[in-house]
Amino acid sequence: MVFKPLHLARQSFFKTFTHGYAQSLVAASQSSSASQNTSFQTVGSNVASLLSRGSLAQQQNAFQSSATSSGASAKVTSQDAGGTESGLAAYYAAWQKHRKTEEKDLHPFQFAKRVGWKAPTTIPDGPARTREASQRPAATGENRRATLTRSQTTTALDQLKASTELNPASTSDELRPSLEQSSGSVAEPLVWSDVVDEDNVPTPKASDSFVSTASLESSSTTASTKPSSVTSSHSYTEHLQVLAETQQYADIPAVFESMLAAGVTPSASAYNALLLAAINLPRGKHLVVSKVLDVYADMLRRHVVPDTSTYAILIELLAARAMDVHAMKHELSIKSARYGSSNSQGFLLKSDETEAQILEEDDALNVAIKLFDTSAAVSSSHIFAPETYRLLISACAETGRIGDMVRAYASLESHGVTAPSAVFPQMINAFASTGDLRSAVECYDVYKALAISNNDGHNSIVRKDEEVYAAVIRAYALCGRIDGGLQFLDKICAHISEEATTTTLRDFVFTQSVYPVWNQNSAHAKVLAHAASHLTPVASAEAFAAVCADAADKNLADTANAAFSSLLQTNHDVDHSEAEMALLAMHLRRGDLDAARLAWESLKQSAPSPSLVEATTSFALAIARNGMTEDAIAEAGAMFARIRDAQPSLAVTDRLDEAIEILASGILSQCIPSGSTSMHLLRMMAQNGRAVTPITEHVLASMGPEQVASLSVDDIKLLAQVEAGFINGAAALDVAHSARFSHVAEIITANGATFELSSSKMIEAALLKTNRPDLLNRWQSLQSPSSSILVPIQFPPSPAYTDPSVNVQEDFDPHAASTDFKGSNFIADELEKPHGSHVRHLQEALFRFRNMRRLGRHPRYATYAKLISAAAKENQLSTAEDVLAMARQDVPLLPHSTTVRNGWILMLDAMVAASLNTGHRDAAARHHHELLSMGAAPSANTFGLYITTLKEGTKTFDEATEAVKIFHQAKTEGVEPTSFLYNALIGKLGKARRIDDTLFYFAEMRAHGIRPTSVTYGTVVNALCRVSDDKFAEQLFEEMESCTNYKPRPAPYNSLMQYFLTTKRDRSKVLAYFERMRANHIQPTMHTYKLLIDTYATLTPVDLSAAAGIIDEIKAKGFRPEAVHYAALIHAKGCVMNDMSAARALFDTVISDSTIKPQPCLYQALFEGYVANHDVASTEPLLPSMREKSVQLTPYIANTLIHGWATAGDIAKARSVYDKLGREGREPSTYEAMTRAWLSASESGEARKVVGEALRRGYPTAVAGRIAELVAPQAEIKMAAAL
């Protein structure tokens, strides 16, 4: 056999072969005549191998000048034996020519944006600590591999390639001498003969083998640089380096931004810290590479020369990404072969096809190699750490880039860096894949020398003996020399004294090296026979599973079935899922549904994982085509639920959505589904959390009256929610949806079914759109029966029952033995994570909780309470109830145990709070009663929730009075008030303008030793501003700022700013409080900016340019202006400046901006301008636009229109606006506006009707009195208010 003459590049290592085999490491260290018996030539100090016969000189040129292809301006050309120019040099020459002729064309490709995070300026105070600047090691403690998702593109990579070509050109004259000197110093590689005799190919000699009992971790190689001179950027750079070293990555962007704001040019070390921040800051993994490349491109644009750490960071990231891409391509190729027959496009899921196309365009490794070459061209002092070389060499080896792999290894050895042991198995496999057995054996010889040195204590590499042995034997197998490889293995095993070690080595070598080659050649019978007789049961089971999967993917049914039968007979805990999926797919392709069902039943016993999505979908589609629709939906729904519960993530949910759409489309294309089938499909989508709109529309269209009548109560409720969602989300009312929803609503009201609060509100909104007032009234009476807002507690506290016969220590916890304290901490940490989706954190915590219970364990009492509170935050009261029910099973209440009783008080208190937060006051009362029956009561904070959630009821009432009742009930039940409870009470009293009561409870709070918080002061200040007591408000404000426990908050400042803006109209006061706010380093809120705009735009002297400048300031701070800010400007232009053309132009600009969501405040500001300019008729064309953009008609818009039409003398249109708002949408100001409108039209009778309706709404006395005084004398006002 003739092999390609390719040598491995290395330094100062000599091949030692005896008796025709590659020696093991121990043998080589013991043999004295090894070097005399070698059949190879001695390799020179700089060993470089060749890719193929006839390309010798080209390979030499690649070692010498390949770096110029990445943009170095030193033009180094070289020729091969035939005189032709090398590919890299030709590329460089073409590039230079293009630059000379079309230099201007390069400018559009430069990066136009500088990198910089928008954040508050943070300038280091004084110089940083003086220390010697050290370069960041290229090898970090933790190897981060970039994960590519289907949303990743290669745009950033294309930009980077252009940047790397542009960068070094600016220093061409300086670099050319050093590059030429560097390229000339490379030693010529050893040239082998063109034809190699097969008999002379070295075979590993195993007369002695290396077996080291100790493995040492490899040490990181740190390259240090000289201390930089002290410049203006030294302080910033040192600060950034400290942040990077301490892994405070979140602070790095702000410091870097302040560096740019100060006009300081960042150094390479500063950019390195920013690169690390871009890699490590929490964000979608698919964004990491693009962020890093953006930073690097900005670095080049600012003419900052990258250092070794810069190149190392980029190369490591891109090389790791290239390996991920390679692995993902392999996985997708298996999916295409296995499930592609179900889809003409090659993939079952469209997302997989899209992902495959994106991966084909990925160019990460090319960019990594270009950066590697650029670093070598710029400076020969760029020496990378072993980890950087490992990642780059591994990426080249995995992707078959043999030449680049050899060049990277040659660079490693030329700089005296100890090669990481992990690269040798991959390099051996790469050489073997091209049939180059000679170079593969050379790689083994290099590793052997390193291992011998390790045995002598000369290095601390991490040993990879088994992997290297397996790679060498695999190389022999790929090159058709398996006998020599097995002979090598036998001699290695002969030098191992421990039989267990020998058995493990044989299992590993055959399963990882020999069998894959035999399977690749379809020699499955050979694998089955050999595994059954030579391997341990566990290893043979792995071999049987691999044969089964490979044979099934190749449609070899008999072999696959035989392998699967052998696999089942092993009875060992080996993952069968891959083999079962391949077997299932094969039977489905062959149309053997009975065999497929057997494989499916076996697959159902496997652990659920996202890889089962395609198998489940394929099987469900197959049985659905055979008329078993119900079975298909049931099987798919059950498996999808298991997958979702096992790995609750957005990516899994997306794949399940796609699978459900494919399954539903296949079912609906064959027949009209029955009512139960349709509901099963809807429920499957609902359980996954999303509705696939086309499928849902199709399913609903098949639901006639007969199908609806056959549904269960649960199905009816689900159908009502789905229909309500469509009606509420549609711009125009669909007749079919309206009729179907009305029919379903009639069934629900007739049967008396109830819903959770969120679902009830959604259905109520849909009923409003269908214009069925009869159904709406019946629905409201069913879902919201009349009841007191505060459920009275009629059960006095009673002591808990204790059995005198039980003599148990009170603080003893009988449930402690089964408590999983460590698992409880994991759940608590998961729930308390500040970043990421809270829903996902809850799902992962519940997953841990369920797994804990499956093992017969349970968490702590506090953990149950945290799970209940977390579920309530996501409005999942049913989940909270389930957790409490499981707690009743796991840790039942034992009244005689103080610990258990206290734990249950904690859980029930959390349950009361959860019920209140989700709007279920009846459930809160039920759990409240259970607490009282135990002789306990809810906490003070929970009573505070009773007060803060009062407004969530649908009935209008005096919230302040109810808040006082709740407060006194808490005291009656023995609860010690807290600052939160007082804050809730004071807040309700302040909003009702009951200033005397507000100040009374504020004084009581301080009298009881409860220190007011900044929230308390802010609430009281706001209440004083409502009643225009600015003197006392400012006095309390000063007291608040002087408190030792003061925590700056923007709310009190906003309250005083708004008071002096709207009431006192004092511009200087508004700006003074804003300056005090900034002096205390309080970040202004969006409301603060709105107040500033109003200040400049409405208070004299009017300064619209300053008001518009606030918008620019918001953008400069990295925020997006909201609709309310533009509304303030529109109001100023229309109402203050009386320039309606400018106001309308700004309105149209904002409405057409897709980044700004249309809000009622925009229309309100414009309508107020038209009304102020006596042009209310111009508002009529805008009302349809509000409906099209789903902008709600608010009471404040209605008030403006009512006032405008009344002023214009058209009381009918004012009445029309009043009626459109509806009774539930009206506020006290609406009644006041309509009353004034009727009085202006001399219709006092109609005005009294409006006042009468307002008085029946149960508003507070002060509010009702202000409305009643419009039509009643002073004597009647008190009577009306009392009623």
Coordinates of C-alpha atoms in Angstrom, one line a residue, residues 97-408:
K97 CA -3.3 44.9 -6.8
H98 CA -7.0 45.3 -6.0
R99 CA -6.1 47.8 -3.2
K100 CA -3.9 50.0 -5.5
T101 CA -6.6 50.2 -8.2
E102 CA -9.7 50.5 -6.1
E103 CA -8.5 51.8 -2.8
K104 CA -11.5 54.0 -2.3
D105 CA -13.8 51.0 -2.5
L106 CA -12.4 49.7 0.8
H107 CA -13.8 52.5 2.9
P108 CA -17.5 51.4 3.0
F109 CA -16.4 48.1 4.5
Q110 CA -14.8 49.8 7.5
F111 CA -16.7 49.6 10.8
A112 CA -18.6 52.8 11.3
K113 CA -19.6 52.4 14.9
R114 CA -17.4 52.4 17.9
V115 CA -17.9 49.9 20.6
G116 CA -19.3 51.3 23.9
W117 CA -22.0 50.4 26.4
K118 CA -24.2 53.2 27.5
A119 CA -24.0 53.4 31.2
P120 CA -23.5 56.0 34.0
T121 CA -20.0 57.5 33.8
T122 CA -17.8 55.8 36.3
I123 CA -14.3 57.3 36.5
P124 CA -11.9 55.7 38.9
D125 CA -11.1 57.9 41.8
G126 CA -7.4 58.6 41.8
P127 CA -4.8 56.3 40.3
A128 CA -5.3 52.6 40.6
R129 CA -3.0 50.5 42.7
T130 CA 0.5 50.4 41.2
R131 CA 1.4 47.0 40.1
E132 CA 3.4 45.4 37.3
A133 CA 1.1 44.9 34.2
S134 CA 1.0 41.3 33.4
Q135 CA -0.5 39.8 30.3
R136 CA -3.6 37.6 30.6
P137 CA -2.7 33.9 30.2
A138 CA -4.3 32.6 27.0
A139 CA -5.4 29.5 28.9
T140 CA -8.2 30.1 31.3
G141 CA -9.3 27.9 34.2
E142 CA -12.5 27.0 32.5
N143 CA -12.7 26.1 28.8
R144 CA -15.6 28.0 27.3
R145 CA -17.0 26.6 24.1
A146 CA -19.3 28.8 22.1
T147 CA -22.6 27.2 21.4
L148 CA -24.1 28.1 18.0
T149 CA -27.9 28.2 17.7
R150 CA -29.9 28.3 14.5
S151 CA -30.3 32.1 14.8
Q152 CA -26.5 32.6 14.3
T153 CA -25.3 34.0 11.0
T154 CA -21.9 34.6 9.6
T155 CA -22.2 38.3 8.9
A156 CA -19.8 39.2 11.8
L157 CA -17.3 36.7 10.5
D158 CA -17.3 38.2 7.0
Q159 CA -16.7 41.6 8.5
L160 CA -13.9 40.3 10.6
K161 CA -12.2 38.7 7.7
A162 CA -12.2 42.1 5.9
S163 CA -10.9 43.8 9.1
T164 CA -8.0 41.3 9.5
E165 CA -6.9 42.0 6.0
L166 CA -7.0 45.8 6.5
N167 CA -5.3 45.9 9.9
P168 CA -1.6 45.1 9.4
A169 CA -1.3 47.2 6.3
S170 CA -0.6 50.4 8.2
T171 CA 2.6 49.0 9.5
S172 CA 3.9 47.3 6.4
D173 CA 7.2 49.1 6.3
E174 CA 8.0 48.4 9.8
L175 CA 7.1 44.7 9.7
R176 CA 8.7 43.7 6.4
P177 CA 12.2 43.2 7.7
S178 CA 11.2 41.2 10.7
L179 CA 8.9 39.1 8.7
E180 CA 11.5 38.3 6.1
Q181 CA 13.9 37.4 8.8
S182 CA 11.4 35.3 10.6
S183 CA 10.4 33.4 7.4
G184 CA 13.9 32.8 6.5
S185 CA 14.8 31.2 9.8
V186 CA 12.4 28.2 9.3
A187 CA 14.3 25.0 8.8
E188 CA 13.5 23.0 5.8
P189 CA 11.4 19.9 6.4
L190 CA 12.6 16.4 5.9
V191 CA 11.8 15.1 2.4
W192 CA 10.7 11.5 2.0
S193 CA 10.8 9.5 -1.1
D194 CA 7.9 9.7 -3.5
V195 CA 7.0 6.0 -3.1
V196 CA 7.0 4.3 0.2
D197 CA 7.2 0.6 0.4
E198 CA 4.3 -0.9 2.3
D199 CA 6.6 -3.2 4.2
N200 CA 8.6 -0.3 5.5
V201 CA 5.6 1.4 7.2
P202 CA 6.4 1.4 10.9
T203 CA 4.2 -0.7 13.1
P204 CA 4.0 0.1 16.8
K205 CA 6.4 -2.0 18.9
A206 CA 5.0 -3.1 22.2
S207 CA 7.9 -4.9 23.7
D208 CA 7.4 -2.7 26.6
S209 CA 4.5 -0.3 27.3
F210 CA 4.0 2.8 29.3
V211 CA 1.6 2.6 32.2
S212 CA 1.9 5.6 34.5
T213 CA 0.1 5.3 37.9
A214 CA 0.1 9.1 38.4
S215 CA -1.4 11.8 36.1
L216 CA -0.5 15.4 36.7
E217 CA -2.5 18.3 35.6
S218 CA -0.8 20.4 32.9
S219 CA 0.4 23.8 34.1
S220 CA -0.7 26.9 32.3
T221 CA 1.9 28.7 30.4
T222 CA 1.9 32.4 31.1
A223 CA 3.5 34.9 28.8
S224 CA 4.4 38.1 30.5
T225 CA 5.0 41.4 28.9
K226 CA 7.1 44.4 29.9
P227 CA 5.4 47.0 32.1
S228 CA 3.9 49.7 30.0
S229 CA 4.9 53.3 30.5
V230 CA 2.6 55.4 32.6
T231 CA 0.2 57.2 30.3
S232 CA -3.2 58.7 30.6
S233 CA -4.9 55.4 30.1
H234 CA -2.8 53.6 32.7
S235 CA -5.4 54.1 35.5
Y236 CA -8.3 52.9 33.4
T237 CA -6.3 49.9 32.0
E238 CA -5.3 48.8 35.5
H239 CA -8.8 49.1 36.7
L240 CA -10.2 47.0 33.9
Q241 CA -7.5 44.4 34.4
V242 CA -8.4 44.1 38.1
L243 CA -12.1 43.7 37.2
A244 CA -11.3 41.0 34.6
E245 CA -9.0 39.1 37.0
T246 CA -11.7 39.2 39.8
Q247 CA -14.4 38.2 37.2
Q248 CA -16.4 41.3 37.8
Y249 CA -17.4 41.4 34.1
A250 CA -20.6 43.3 34.6
D251 CA -18.6 46.4 35.6
I252 CA -16.2 46.4 32.7
P253 CA -18.5 48.0 30.0
A254 CA -19.3 51.0 32.2
V255 CA -15.6 51.6 33.0
F256 CA -14.7 51.2 29.3
E257 CA -17.4 53.6 28.4
S258 CA -16.1 56.2 30.8
M259 CA -12.7 55.7 29.3
L260 CA -14.0 56.6 25.9
A261 CA -16.0 59.5 27.3
A262 CA -12.8 60.9 28.8
G263 CA -11.2 60.9 25.4
V264 CA -8.7 58.3 26.3
T265 CA -7.7 55.8 23.6
P266 CA -8.0 52.3 25.0
S267 CA -5.0 50.0 25.2
A268 CA -4.8 46.4 24.0
S269 CA -5.2 45.3 27.7
A270 CA -8.3 47.4 28.1
Y271 CA -9.8 45.8 25.0
N272 CA -8.8 42.3 26.3
A273 CA -10.9 43.0 29.4
L274 CA -13.8 44.1 27.2
L275 CA -13.5 41.0 25.1
L276 CA -13.7 38.8 28.3
A277 CA -16.8 40.8 29.4
A278 CA -18.4 40.2 26.0
I279 CA -17.8 36.5 26.4
N280 CA -18.8 36.1 30.0
L281 CA -21.7 38.5 30.5
P282 CA -25.1 36.7 30.6
R283 CA -26.8 36.8 27.2
G284 CA -27.9 34.5 24.5
K285 CA -25.0 32.2 23.6
H286 CA -25.5 32.8 19.9
L287 CA -24.7 36.5 20.5
V288 CA -21.3 35.9 22.1
V289 CA -19.2 35.5 18.9
S290 CA -20.8 38.5 17.2
K291 CA -20.2 40.7 20.2
V292 CA -16.6 39.7 20.5
L293 CA -16.0 40.3 16.8
D294 CA -17.6 43.7 17.1
V295 CA -15.2 44.6 19.9
Y296 CA -12.2 43.4 17.9
A297 CA -13.4 45.3 14.8
D298 CA -13.6 48.5 16.8
M299 CA -10.2 47.8 18.2
L300 CA -8.8 47.7 14.7
R301 CA -10.7 50.8 13.6
R302 CA -9.1 52.8 16.5
H303 CA -5.6 51.6 15.3
V304 CA -5.0 49.7 18.6
V305 CA -2.4 46.9 18.0
P306 CA -3.7 43.6 19.4
D307 CA -1.4 41.8 21.8
T308 CA -0.9 38.1 22.4
S309 CA -3.9 37.9 24.8
T310 CA -6.1 39.5 22.2
Y311 CA -5.3 37.0 19.6
A312 CA -5.6 34.2 22.1
I313 CA -9.0 35.2 23.2
L314 CA -10.3 35.4 19.7
I315 CA -8.6 32.2 18.5
E316 CA -9.9 30.2 21.4
L317 CA -13.5 31.4 20.9
L318 CA -13.6 30.8 17.2
A319 CA -11.8 27.5 17.3
A320 CA -14.2 26.2 20.0
R321 CA -17.1 27.5 17.9
A322 CA -15.8 25.7 14.8
M323 CA -15.7 22.4 16.8
D324 CA -19.3 23.0 17.9
V325 CA -20.3 23.6 14.3
H326 CA -18.6 20.4 13.2
A327 CA -20.4 18.4 15.9
M328 CA -23.8 20.0 15.0
K329 CA -23.3 19.2 11.3
H330 CA -22.7 15.6 12.1
E331 CA -25.8 15.4 14.3
L332 CA -27.9 17.1 11.5
S333 CA -26.6 14.6 8.9
I334 CA -27.8 11.7 11.1
K335 CA -31.2 13.4 11.4
S336 CA -31.5 13.9 7.7
A337 CA -30.7 10.3 6.9
R338 CA -32.9 9.0 9.6
Y339 CA -36.1 11.1 9.3
G340 CA -35.6 12.8 5.9
S341 CA -37.9 10.5 4.0
S342 CA -40.8 12.1 5.8
N343 CA -40.1 15.4 4.1
S344 CA -39.0 16.1 0.6
Q345 CA -36.6 18.8 1.8
G346 CA -34.4 16.4 3.7
F347 CA -35.4 17.2 7.2
L348 CA -38.5 16.5 9.2
L349 CA -38.3 19.9 11.0
K350 CA -37.9 23.0 8.9
S351 CA -35.7 24.5 11.7
D352 CA -33.2 21.8 11.2
E353 CA -33.0 22.5 7.5
T354 CA -32.5 26.2 8.2
E355 CA -29.9 25.4 10.8
A356 CA -28.0 23.2 8.4
Q357 CA -27.9 26.0 5.8
I358 CA -26.5 28.4 8.4
L359 CA -23.9 26.0 9.5
E360 CA -22.7 25.4 5.9
E361 CA -22.0 29.1 5.7
D362 CA -20.0 29.2 9.0
D363 CA -16.5 30.4 8.5
A364 CA -15.2 30.6 12.1
L365 CA -12.2 28.4 11.6
N366 CA -11.0 30.3 8.6
V367 CA -11.1 33.5 10.6
A368 CA -9.3 31.8 13.5
I369 CA -6.5 30.7 11.2
K370 CA -6.3 34.1 9.7
L371 CA -5.9 35.6 13.1
F372 CA -3.3 33.1 14.0
D373 CA -1.3 33.9 10.8
T374 CA -1.7 37.7 11.5
S375 CA -0.3 37.3 15.0
A376 CA 2.7 35.5 13.5
A377 CA 3.2 38.1 10.8
V378 CA 3.0 41.1 13.2
S379 CA 5.4 39.9 15.8
S380 CA 7.4 36.7 16.5
S381 CA 7.0 37.4 20.2
H382 CA 3.3 36.2 20.1
I383 CA 3.6 33.0 22.0
F384 CA 0.3 31.4 23.0
A385 CA -0.6 29.2 25.9
P386 CA -1.0 25.5 25.4
E387 CA -4.8 25.8 25.7
T388 CA -4.9 28.1 22.7
Y389 CA -2.9 25.8 20.6
R390 CA -5.0 22.8 21.8
L391 CA -8.2 24.4 20.6
L392 CA -6.9 25.5 17.3
I393 CA -5.1 22.2 16.5
S394 CA -8.2 20.3 17.6
A395 CA -10.5 22.3 15.4
C396 CA -8.3 21.8 12.4
A397 CA -8.0 18.1 13.1
E398 CA -11.8 17.6 13.5
T399 CA -12.5 19.5 10.3
G400 CA -9.8 17.8 8.2
R401 CA -7.6 20.9 7.8
I402 CA -4.4 18.9 8.0
G403 CA -2.1 21.6 6.6
D404 CA -3.3 24.2 9.1
M405 CA -3.1 21.7 11.9
V406 CA 0.5 21.0 11.1
R407 CA 1.4 24.7 10.9
A408 CA -0.2 25.4 14.2

